[in-house]
Coordinates of C-alpha atoms and ligand atoms in Angstrom, one line a residue:
M1 CA 23.9 -17.2 -53.4
P2 CA 27.4 -16.8 -51.7
I3 CA 30.4 -17.7 -54.0
P4 CA 31.8 -20.9 -52.8
L5 CA 35.4 -20.8 -51.8
E6 CA 36.1 -23.3 -54.7
Y7 CA 35.4 -20.8 -57.3
T8 CA 38.1 -18.5 -56.0
R9 CA 40.5 -21.1 -55.9
R10 CA 39.6 -22.7 -59.1
T11 CA 40.2 -19.3 -60.9
L12 CA 43.6 -18.5 -59.5
D13 CA 45.2 -20.9 -62.2
E14 CA 43.0 -19.0 -64.7
I15 CA 44.5 -15.7 -63.5
R16 CA 47.9 -17.0 -63.7
A17 CA 47.4 -17.8 -67.2
G18 CA 45.0 -14.9 -68.1
S19 CA 45.4 -11.4 -69.4
P20 CA 44.3 -8.1 -67.6
E21 CA 40.9 -8.5 -69.7
H22 CA 40.4 -11.7 -68.3
V23 CA 41.0 -10.7 -64.7
E24 CA 38.6 -7.7 -65.2
Q25 CA 36.0 -10.1 -66.6
L26 CA 36.3 -12.3 -63.7
F27 CA 35.5 -9.5 -61.1
A28 CA 32.6 -8.2 -63.4
D29 CA 31.0 -11.7 -62.9
L30 CA 31.9 -11.7 -59.3
R31 CA 30.1 -8.5 -58.8
A32 CA 27.1 -9.7 -60.7
D33 CA 26.9 -12.6 -58.4
F34 CA 27.3 -10.4 -55.5
D35 CA 24.5 -8.1 -56.8
A36 CA 22.1 -11.1 -57.5
A37 CA 22.7 -12.4 -54.0
S38 CA 22.2 -9.1 -52.2
S39 CA 18.8 -8.6 -53.6
T40 CA 17.6 -11.9 -51.8
V41 CA 18.5 -10.5 -48.5
D42 CA 15.1 -10.1 -46.7
S43 CA 15.8 -10.4 -43.0
A44 CA 18.2 -9.4 -40.3
D45 CA 19.4 -13.2 -40.0
A46 CA 20.0 -13.2 -43.9
W47 CA 21.7 -10.1 -43.8
K48 CA 24.3 -11.3 -41.3
S49 CA 25.0 -14.6 -43.3
F50 CA 25.3 -12.5 -46.5
R51 CA 27.8 -10.0 -44.8
D52 CA 29.8 -12.9 -43.2
A53 CA 29.9 -14.7 -46.7
W54 CA 31.1 -11.7 -48.4
I55 CA 33.2 -9.6 -46.0
G56 CA 33.9 -12.1 -43.1
R57 CA 37.4 -11.8 -42.1
K58 CA 38.1 -15.6 -42.2
S59 CA 35.9 -17.1 -44.6
G60 CA 34.6 -14.2 -46.8
V61 CA 34.9 -14.2 -50.4
L62 CA 36.9 -10.9 -50.4
S63 CA 39.4 -12.3 -47.8
A64 CA 39.7 -15.6 -50.0
I65 CA 40.4 -13.5 -53.1
S66 CA 43.1 -11.3 -51.3
D67 CA 44.7 -14.6 -50.1
N68 CA 44.3 -16.8 -53.2
W69 CA 44.2 -14.2 -56.0
L70 CA 46.2 -11.1 -55.1
K71 CA 49.0 -12.6 -52.9
P72 CA 50.2 -15.4 -55.4
A73 CA 49.2 -13.2 -58.6
P74 CA 52.3 -12.9 -60.9
P75 CA 53.9 -9.4 -60.7
E76 CA 52.5 -8.4 -64.1
L77 CA 49.0 -9.1 -62.8
K78 CA 49.3 -7.8 -59.3
R79 CA 48.3 -4.2 -60.0
V80 CA 45.2 -5.1 -62.0
V81 CA 43.9 -7.6 -59.5
G82 CA 44.5 -5.1 -56.4
A83 CA 42.8 -2.4 -58.2
A84 CA 39.7 -4.6 -59.2
L85 CA 39.7 -6.0 -55.7
N86 CA 39.5 -2.3 -54.2
Q87 CA 36.9 -1.4 -56.4
L88 CA 34.8 -4.5 -55.6
R89 CA 35.4 -3.9 -52.0
A90 CA 34.1 -0.6 -52.2
H91 CA 31.0 -1.7 -53.9
V92 CA 30.3 -4.8 -51.6
E93 CA 30.7 -2.6 -48.4
A94 CA 28.6 0.2 -49.7
V95 CA 25.7 -2.2 -50.8
I96 CA 25.9 -4.4 -47.5
E97 CA 25.4 -1.2 -45.4
A98 CA 22.6 -0.2 -47.7
R99 CA 20.9 -3.2 -47.3
R100 CA 21.3 -3.2 -43.5
L101 CA 19.4 0.0 -43.3
E102 CA 16.6 -1.4 -45.6
V103 CA 16.2 -4.4 -43.5
E104 CA 16.3 -2.7 -40.3
V105 CA 13.6 -0.1 -41.5
S106 CA 11.4 -3.1 -42.9
A107 CA 11.9 -5.0 -39.5
D108 CA 10.3 -1.6 -37.9
Q109 CA 7.4 -1.6 -40.3
A110 CA 6.6 -5.2 -39.8
A111 CA 6.6 -4.8 -36.0
A112 CA 4.2 -1.7 -36.5
V113 CA 1.9 -3.9 -38.5
R114 CA 2.2 -6.8 -36.1
E115 CA 1.4 -4.5 -33.2
H116 CA -1.2 -2.6 -35.0
V117 CA 0.7 0.9 -34.3
D118 CA -0.9 3.6 -36.5
L119 CA 2.3 6.0 -36.6
S120 CA 0.3 8.6 -38.4
L121 CA -2.3 9.0 -35.4
P122 CA -1.9 12.1 -33.1
G123 CA -0.5 11.5 -29.6
V124 CA -2.9 11.2 -26.5
A125 CA -3.4 14.9 -25.3
R126 CA -2.7 15.3 -21.6
S127 CA -5.0 18.0 -20.1
L128 CA -3.2 20.2 -17.4
G129 CA -5.1 20.3 -14.0
T130 CA -6.0 23.6 -12.3
R131 CA -6.7 25.2 -8.9
H132 CA -10.2 24.3 -7.7
L133 CA -12.4 27.1 -7.5
I134 CA -12.4 26.9 -3.7
R135 CA -8.7 27.1 -3.7
Q136 CA -8.6 30.1 -6.1
T137 CA -11.1 32.0 -3.9
M138 CA -9.1 31.1 -0.8
D139 CA -5.9 32.3 -2.8
D140 CA -7.9 35.6 -3.5
F141 CA -8.6 36.1 0.2
E142 CA -5.0 35.4 1.1
R143 CA -3.7 37.8 -1.5
I144 CA -5.9 40.7 -0.1
F145 CA -5.1 39.9 3.5
L146 CA -1.5 39.3 3.2
S147 CA -1.1 42.9 1.3
L148 CA -2.9 44.3 4.6
G149 CA 0.0 42.6 6.7
Y150 CA -1.9 39.6 7.7
S151 CA -0.2 36.1 7.9
V152 CA -2.0 32.7 7.2
A153 CA -2.7 30.4 10.1
T154 CA -4.0 26.8 10.2
G155 CA -5.4 24.5 12.9
P156 CA -6.7 20.9 13.4
E157 CA -10.1 19.8 11.9
I158 CA -10.5 17.4 14.9
E159 CA -11.0 19.5 18.0
T160 CA -11.9 19.4 21.6
P161 CA -15.1 21.2 23.0
Y162 CA -12.7 23.3 25.0
Y163 CA -11.3 24.8 21.8
N164 CA -14.5 24.8 19.6
F165 CA -16.7 26.3 22.4
E166 CA -15.6 26.7 25.9
A167 CA -12.6 29.0 25.1
L168 CA -14.9 30.8 22.6
N169 CA -17.0 31.8 25.7
I170 CA -19.6 29.2 24.7
P171 CA -20.1 27.0 28.0
E172 CA -21.7 23.7 28.0
T173 CA -25.2 25.1 28.9
H174 CA -25.1 27.8 26.3
P175 CA -27.9 27.8 23.6
A176 CA -25.3 28.7 20.8
R177 CA -24.1 25.2 21.1
D178 CA -27.3 23.7 19.6
T179 CA -27.3 26.0 16.8
M180 CA -24.1 24.4 15.5
D181 CA -25.1 20.6 14.9
T182 CA -21.9 19.3 15.7
F183 CA -20.4 15.9 14.6
Y184 CA -18.9 14.2 17.7
L185 CA -16.2 11.3 17.3
D186 CA -17.1 8.0 18.9
L187 CA -15.4 7.8 22.5
P188 CA -13.0 4.9 22.7
P189 CA -13.8 3.0 25.7
G190 CA -12.2 4.7 28.8
A191 CA -11.3 7.9 27.0
L192 CA -11.5 11.1 29.0
T193 CA -11.5 13.7 26.2
Q194 CA -14.4 14.2 23.8
Y195 CA -13.5 15.0 20.1
L196 CA -15.6 16.6 17.6
L197 CA -15.2 17.9 14.0
R198 CA -14.9 21.6 14.2
T199 CA -18.0 23.6 13.4
H200 CA -16.1 26.9 12.5
T201 CA -12.5 28.0 12.1
S202 CA -12.9 30.2 15.2
P203 CA -11.1 27.6 17.6
V204 CA -7.8 28.7 15.4
Q205 CA -8.2 32.3 17.0
V206 CA -7.8 30.6 20.3
H207 CA -4.8 28.4 19.2
T208 CA -3.2 31.4 17.7
M209 CA -3.4 33.8 20.6
E210 CA -2.1 30.9 22.8
S211 CA 0.9 30.3 21.0
H212 CA 1.6 34.0 20.0
P213 CA 1.9 37.1 22.2
P214 CA 0.1 40.2 20.9
P215 CA -0.2 41.8 18.4
V216 CA -1.6 39.2 16.2
R217 CA -3.0 39.6 12.5
V218 CA -4.1 36.3 10.9
I219 CA -6.6 34.8 8.6
V220 CA -7.3 31.2 8.7
P221 CA -8.7 29.3 5.7
G222 CA -10.0 25.7 6.4
K223 CA -12.6 23.2 6.3
V224 CA -15.5 23.1 8.7
Y225 CA -18.2 20.4 9.6
R226 CA -21.8 20.7 10.5
R227 CA -24.6 18.1 10.6
D228 CA -26.7 19.5 7.7
N229 CA -28.5 17.8 4.9
P230 CA -26.8 18.4 1.6
D231 CA -28.9 20.8 -0.7
S232 CA -28.2 23.7 -3.0
T233 CA -27.0 26.0 0.0
H234 CA -26.0 23.4 2.8
S235 CA -23.4 20.7 3.1
Y236 CA -22.0 18.6 6.0
M237 CA -18.6 20.0 4.9
F238 CA -17.9 23.4 3.8
H239 CA -15.0 26.2 4.0
Q240 CA -14.5 29.2 6.2
V241 CA -11.8 31.8 6.2
E242 CA -11.4 33.3 9.9
G243 CA -9.9 36.6 10.4
L244 CA -8.5 37.7 13.6
A245 CA -6.6 41.2 14.5
V246 CA -5.6 42.0 18.1
D247 CA -3.5 45.1 19.2
T248 CA -3.4 47.7 21.8
D249 CA -5.2 50.5 19.7
I250 CA -7.6 48.7 17.3
T251 CA -10.8 50.5 16.9
F252 CA -14.3 49.6 15.6
C253 CA -13.4 52.0 12.6
E254 CA -10.7 50.0 11.6
F255 CA -12.8 46.9 11.7
K256 CA -15.2 48.5 9.3
G257 CA -12.6 49.9 7.1
T258 CA -10.9 46.4 6.7
I259 CA -14.2 44.8 6.0
E260 CA -15.1 47.2 3.4
Y261 CA -11.7 47.2 1.7
F262 CA -11.9 43.5 1.6
I263 CA -15.3 43.1 0.0
R264 CA -14.3 46.0 -2.5
E265 CA -11.1 44.1 -3.5
F266 CA -12.9 40.8 -3.7
F267 CA -16.3 41.7 -5.7
G268 CA -15.1 45.0 -7.2
P269 CA -15.7 48.8 -6.5
K270 CA -19.5 48.8 -7.3
V271 CA -20.3 46.6 -4.2
K272 CA -21.5 48.3 -0.9
T273 CA -21.4 47.0 2.7
R274 CA -23.5 47.3 5.6
F275 CA -23.2 46.2 9.3
R276 CA -26.2 44.8 11.0
P277 CA -26.1 44.2 14.9
S278 CA -25.8 40.5 15.6
Y279 CA -24.9 38.2 18.4
F280 CA -22.0 35.7 18.9
P281 CA -20.7 34.5 22.2
F282 CA -17.1 35.5 21.4
T283 CA -17.7 38.9 19.9
E284 CA -19.0 42.1 21.6
P285 CA -20.5 44.0 19.9
S286 CA -21.3 41.6 17.1
A287 CA -22.1 42.4 13.4
E288 CA -23.6 40.5 10.3
V289 CA -21.9 42.0 7.3
D290 CA -24.2 42.3 4.2
A291 CA -23.0 43.3 0.7
S292 CA -25.3 44.9 -1.8
C293 CA -26.5 42.3 -4.1
I294 CA -24.1 41.8 -7.1
F295 CA -26.7 40.2 -9.1
C296 CA -29.1 43.2 -9.1
D297 CA -26.8 46.0 -7.9
G298 CA -29.2 46.4 -4.9
A299 CA -32.4 46.7 -6.8
G300 CA -34.1 43.7 -5.4
C301 CA -34.0 40.2 -7.1
R302 CA -34.8 36.5 -6.5
I303 CA -31.1 35.8 -5.1
C304 CA -31.3 38.5 -2.6
K305 CA -34.8 37.8 -1.7
F306 CA -35.9 41.3 -3.1
S307 CA -33.9 43.1 -0.3
G308 CA -31.2 44.3 -2.4
W309 CA -28.7 42.9 0.3
I310 CA -26.8 39.5 0.7
E311 CA -25.9 38.3 4.1
M312 CA -22.0 37.7 3.9
F313 CA -20.5 36.9 7.3
G314 CA -20.4 37.0 11.0
S315 CA -18.0 39.5 12.7
G316 CA -17.4 41.6 15.7
M317 CA -14.9 43.1 18.3
V318 CA -13.4 40.3 20.3
D319 CA -15.2 39.6 23.5
P320 CA -12.9 40.4 26.5
A321 CA -13.9 37.2 28.1
V322 CA -11.9 35.3 25.2
Y323 CA -8.7 37.0 26.1
G324 CA -9.0 35.5 29.6
F325 CA -8.8 31.9 28.0
V326 CA -5.6 32.7 26.4
N327 CA -3.9 35.0 29.0
Y328 CA -4.0 38.2 27.0
D329 CA -4.5 41.2 29.1
A330 CA -8.2 42.1 28.3
K331 CA -7.6 45.7 29.8
K332 CA -4.9 46.6 27.3
L333 CA -5.9 45.0 24.2
C334 CA -8.6 45.1 21.8
G335 CA -9.6 43.4 18.3
F336 CA -11.9 42.2 16.0
A337 CA -12.7 38.8 14.3
F338 CA -14.7 37.6 11.5
G339 CA -15.6 34.3 9.9
L340 CA -16.8 34.0 6.4
G341 CA -18.1 31.0 4.1
V342 CA -15.7 30.7 1.5
D343 CA -18.2 28.5 -0.7
R344 CA -20.8 31.3 -0.5
F345 CA -18.3 34.0 -1.6
A346 CA -17.3 31.7 -4.6
M347 CA -21.2 31.2 -5.6
L348 CA -22.0 34.8 -5.5
K349 CA -18.9 35.9 -7.3
Y350 CA -19.1 33.4 -10.2
G351 CA -22.9 33.1 -10.2
I352 CA -23.1 29.6 -9.2
S353 CA -26.5 28.5 -8.3
D354 CA -25.8 25.1 -6.4
L355 CA -23.3 24.5 -3.7
Q356 CA -23.2 20.9 -4.5
L357 CA -21.6 21.6 -7.9
L358 CA -18.4 22.9 -5.9
F359 CA -18.0 19.2 -4.5
Q360 CA -19.1 17.1 -7.1
N361 CA -16.0 17.8 -9.0
D362 CA -17.4 17.3 -12.5
V363 CA -14.8 18.2 -15.0
R364 CA -17.4 20.0 -17.1
F365 CA -18.0 22.2 -14.3
L366 CA -14.4 22.6 -13.0
R367 CA -13.4 23.5 -16.7
Q368 CA -15.3 26.8 -16.5
F369 CA -12.9 28.2 -14.1
P370 CA -9.5 27.6 -15.3
Ligands
LIG401 N1 -17.5 31.5 13.8 C1 -18.7 32.1 13.5 C2 -19.6 31.0 12.5 O1 -19.1 30.3 12.1 C3 -18.5 33.4 12.5 C4 -17.6 34.4 13.3 C5 -16.1 34.2 13.4 C6 -18.5 35.4 14.0 C7 -15.7 35.3 13.9 C8 -17.8 36.3 14.6 C9 -16.3 36.4 14.6 O2 -20.8 31.3 12.5

């Protein structure tokens, strides 16, 4: 308990009459009182009143002793009282500071218990996201073609029939329109323009040539849409990368060389390519590119339907009719174009048997492709 001020007043007379030994005894008693009181301090509030009672500037015990004992002490006792007071003050201040730390720590512990925080538990680990496999595959394509001097272009996913069909030499009556089951957007009343979701990335060929004079060398990664029922090889949304190179002196050889180089860079040196005649309204001649089956090395297996080859993408030399739509000089220019399915490339390269896995985003699947 704090020492009442009366105590310090009362004993002043005793000091006056006393001897140095008597003074020391008084201080020893005081210190014992202080120690006893300090051990009862068990909260932040109790600590504050304890501190004020002992070292408070106005009403603390030490100030009272200084005023009532030291100042009026007779000269022969002043030194003894002064030294004893200093010693007591050092002890009191050290103990009060120590008690403060103890009270703070135990307040923290009490809060931890109250809030049920187990400070020994490890923290919550946060896992880092990674690029999606489709994005990784597109990045691979971009890396290969950027190294060949191509640049990356993009275009809108909502298109007009003009860009998706007409300017690619697919007029309204052309049967090729039926092969691409197209999502048309509902026409607002009174609207004149029909909109659709692009069925391939080829409209970006037209946008690119409209806005850039030749020569052009671009690839176009992007999403495309077709009215397909989802199954292990079909989806109403999938990804393509379009390629277009137009210049004054591009030959079919260059076209073949570029495609072969690209396939080897992507799948590795063992894979062979072959070109099969095909038909697209916007290329002439057109070719379907096959790669030797990467699962059986061309020997024949279930995946390649025992043919040893897997159909990879459509391509060809740009049909001169297309140049007419973009004000390119068909007499001076030639070039090639190709369009490949990114999802299919990813499935073949990484041995994925179901296209839907690429779109379900199950982390157990995604984690396998960090
Ligand atoms: N756009 C065609 C498709 O989606 C592919 C293609 C692109 C063919 C460029 C030739 C040239 O099927």
